[in-house]
CSV table of C-alpha atoms in Angstrom, one decimal:
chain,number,residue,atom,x,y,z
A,1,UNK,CA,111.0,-78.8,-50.7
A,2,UNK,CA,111.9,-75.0,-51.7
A,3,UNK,CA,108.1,-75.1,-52.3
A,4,UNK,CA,107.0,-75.6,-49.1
A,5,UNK,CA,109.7,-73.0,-47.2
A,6,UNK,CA,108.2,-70.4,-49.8
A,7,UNK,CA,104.8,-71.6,-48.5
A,8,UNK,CA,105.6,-71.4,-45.0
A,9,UNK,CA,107.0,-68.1,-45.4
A,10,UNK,CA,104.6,-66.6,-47.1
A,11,UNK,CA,102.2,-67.6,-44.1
A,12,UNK,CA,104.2,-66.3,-41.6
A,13,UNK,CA,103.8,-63.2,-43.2
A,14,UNK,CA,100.2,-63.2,-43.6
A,15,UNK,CA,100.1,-63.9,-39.6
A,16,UNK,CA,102.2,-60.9,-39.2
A,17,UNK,CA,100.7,-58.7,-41.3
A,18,UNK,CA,97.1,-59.7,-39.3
A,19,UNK,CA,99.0,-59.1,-36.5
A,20,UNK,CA,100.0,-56.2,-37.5
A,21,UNK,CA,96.5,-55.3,-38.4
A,22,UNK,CA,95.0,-55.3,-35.0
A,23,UNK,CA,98.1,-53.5,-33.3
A,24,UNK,CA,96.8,-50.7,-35.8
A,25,UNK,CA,93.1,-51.2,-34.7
A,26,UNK,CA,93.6,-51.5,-30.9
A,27,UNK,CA,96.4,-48.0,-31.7
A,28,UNK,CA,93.1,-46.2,-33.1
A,29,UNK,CA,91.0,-47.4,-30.9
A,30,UNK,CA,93.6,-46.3,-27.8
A,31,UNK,CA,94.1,-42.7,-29.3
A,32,UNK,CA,90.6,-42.4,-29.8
A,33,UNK,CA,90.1,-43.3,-25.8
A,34,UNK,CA,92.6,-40.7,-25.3
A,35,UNK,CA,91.3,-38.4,-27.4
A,36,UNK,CA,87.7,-38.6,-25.7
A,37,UNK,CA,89.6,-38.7,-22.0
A,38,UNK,CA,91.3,-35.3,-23.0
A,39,UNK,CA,88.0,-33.7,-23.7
A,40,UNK,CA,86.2,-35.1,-20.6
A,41,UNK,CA,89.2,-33.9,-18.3
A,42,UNK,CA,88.5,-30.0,-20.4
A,43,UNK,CA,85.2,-30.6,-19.1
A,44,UNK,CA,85.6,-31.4,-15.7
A,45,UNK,CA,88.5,-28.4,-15.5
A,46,UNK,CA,85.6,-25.9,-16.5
A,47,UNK,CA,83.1,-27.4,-14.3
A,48,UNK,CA,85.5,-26.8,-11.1
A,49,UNK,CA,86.3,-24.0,-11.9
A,50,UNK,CA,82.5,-22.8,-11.9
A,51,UNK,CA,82.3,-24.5,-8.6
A,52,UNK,CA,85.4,-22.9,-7.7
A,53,UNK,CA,83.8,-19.6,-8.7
A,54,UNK,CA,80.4,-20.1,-6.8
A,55,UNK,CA,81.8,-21.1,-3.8
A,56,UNK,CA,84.2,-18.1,-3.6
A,57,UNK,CA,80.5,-16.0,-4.4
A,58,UNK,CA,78.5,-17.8,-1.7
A,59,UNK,CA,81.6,-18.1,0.8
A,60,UNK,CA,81.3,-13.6,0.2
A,61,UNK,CA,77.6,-13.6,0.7
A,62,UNK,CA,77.8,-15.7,3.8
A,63,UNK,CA,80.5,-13.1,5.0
A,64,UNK,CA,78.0,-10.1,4.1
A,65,UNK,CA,75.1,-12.2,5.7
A,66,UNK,CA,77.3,-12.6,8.9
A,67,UNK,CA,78.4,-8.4,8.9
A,68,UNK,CA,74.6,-7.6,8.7
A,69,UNK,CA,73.9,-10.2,11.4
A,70,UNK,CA,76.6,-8.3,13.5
A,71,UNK,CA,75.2,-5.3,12.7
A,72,UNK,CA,72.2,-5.9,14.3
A,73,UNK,CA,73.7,-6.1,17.8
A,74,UNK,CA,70.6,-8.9,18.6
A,75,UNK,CA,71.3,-9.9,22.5
C-alpha cells in the first residue's frame, strides 16, 4: 500500500517536472520571438525615419521646383 502512494507520487512528479519542461521551452522560445520582434521593430524605426528624411528632401525640392516655376512668369 505505502508502495504504491510512493509510486504514485513519484509519477506525479515526473508529470510535473515534464510539465515543467515545456513551460521552460515554450519561455525560450517566447523570449526568443521577442527578442527577434525587438530587432525588427529597430529596423522598421530606421527605415521610417529614412523615409521620413527623403520625404522632407523631395517635399524641399518640389518647393524649389515650384519657386523656379514661378520665376518664370509663363502666361
Amino acid at each position: 500500500m505505502q508502495n504504491a502512494s510512493f509510486e504514485k507520487l513519484q509519477e506525479k512528479i515526473a508529470h510535473m517536472l515534464g510539465l515543467f519542461a515545456e513551460l521552460q521551452r515554450e519561455r525560450t522560445r517566447l523570449e526568443q520571438l521577442a527578442s527577434r520582434h525587438e530587432r525588427e521593430a529597430g529596423e522598421l524605426k530606421k527605415r521610417l525615419e529614412h523615409a521620413s528624411q527623403e520625404r522632407s528632401m523631395l517635399k524641399q525640392r518640389l518647393i524649389k521646383v515650384m519657386q523656379h516655376i514661378d520665376s518664370l512668369n509663363i502666361t
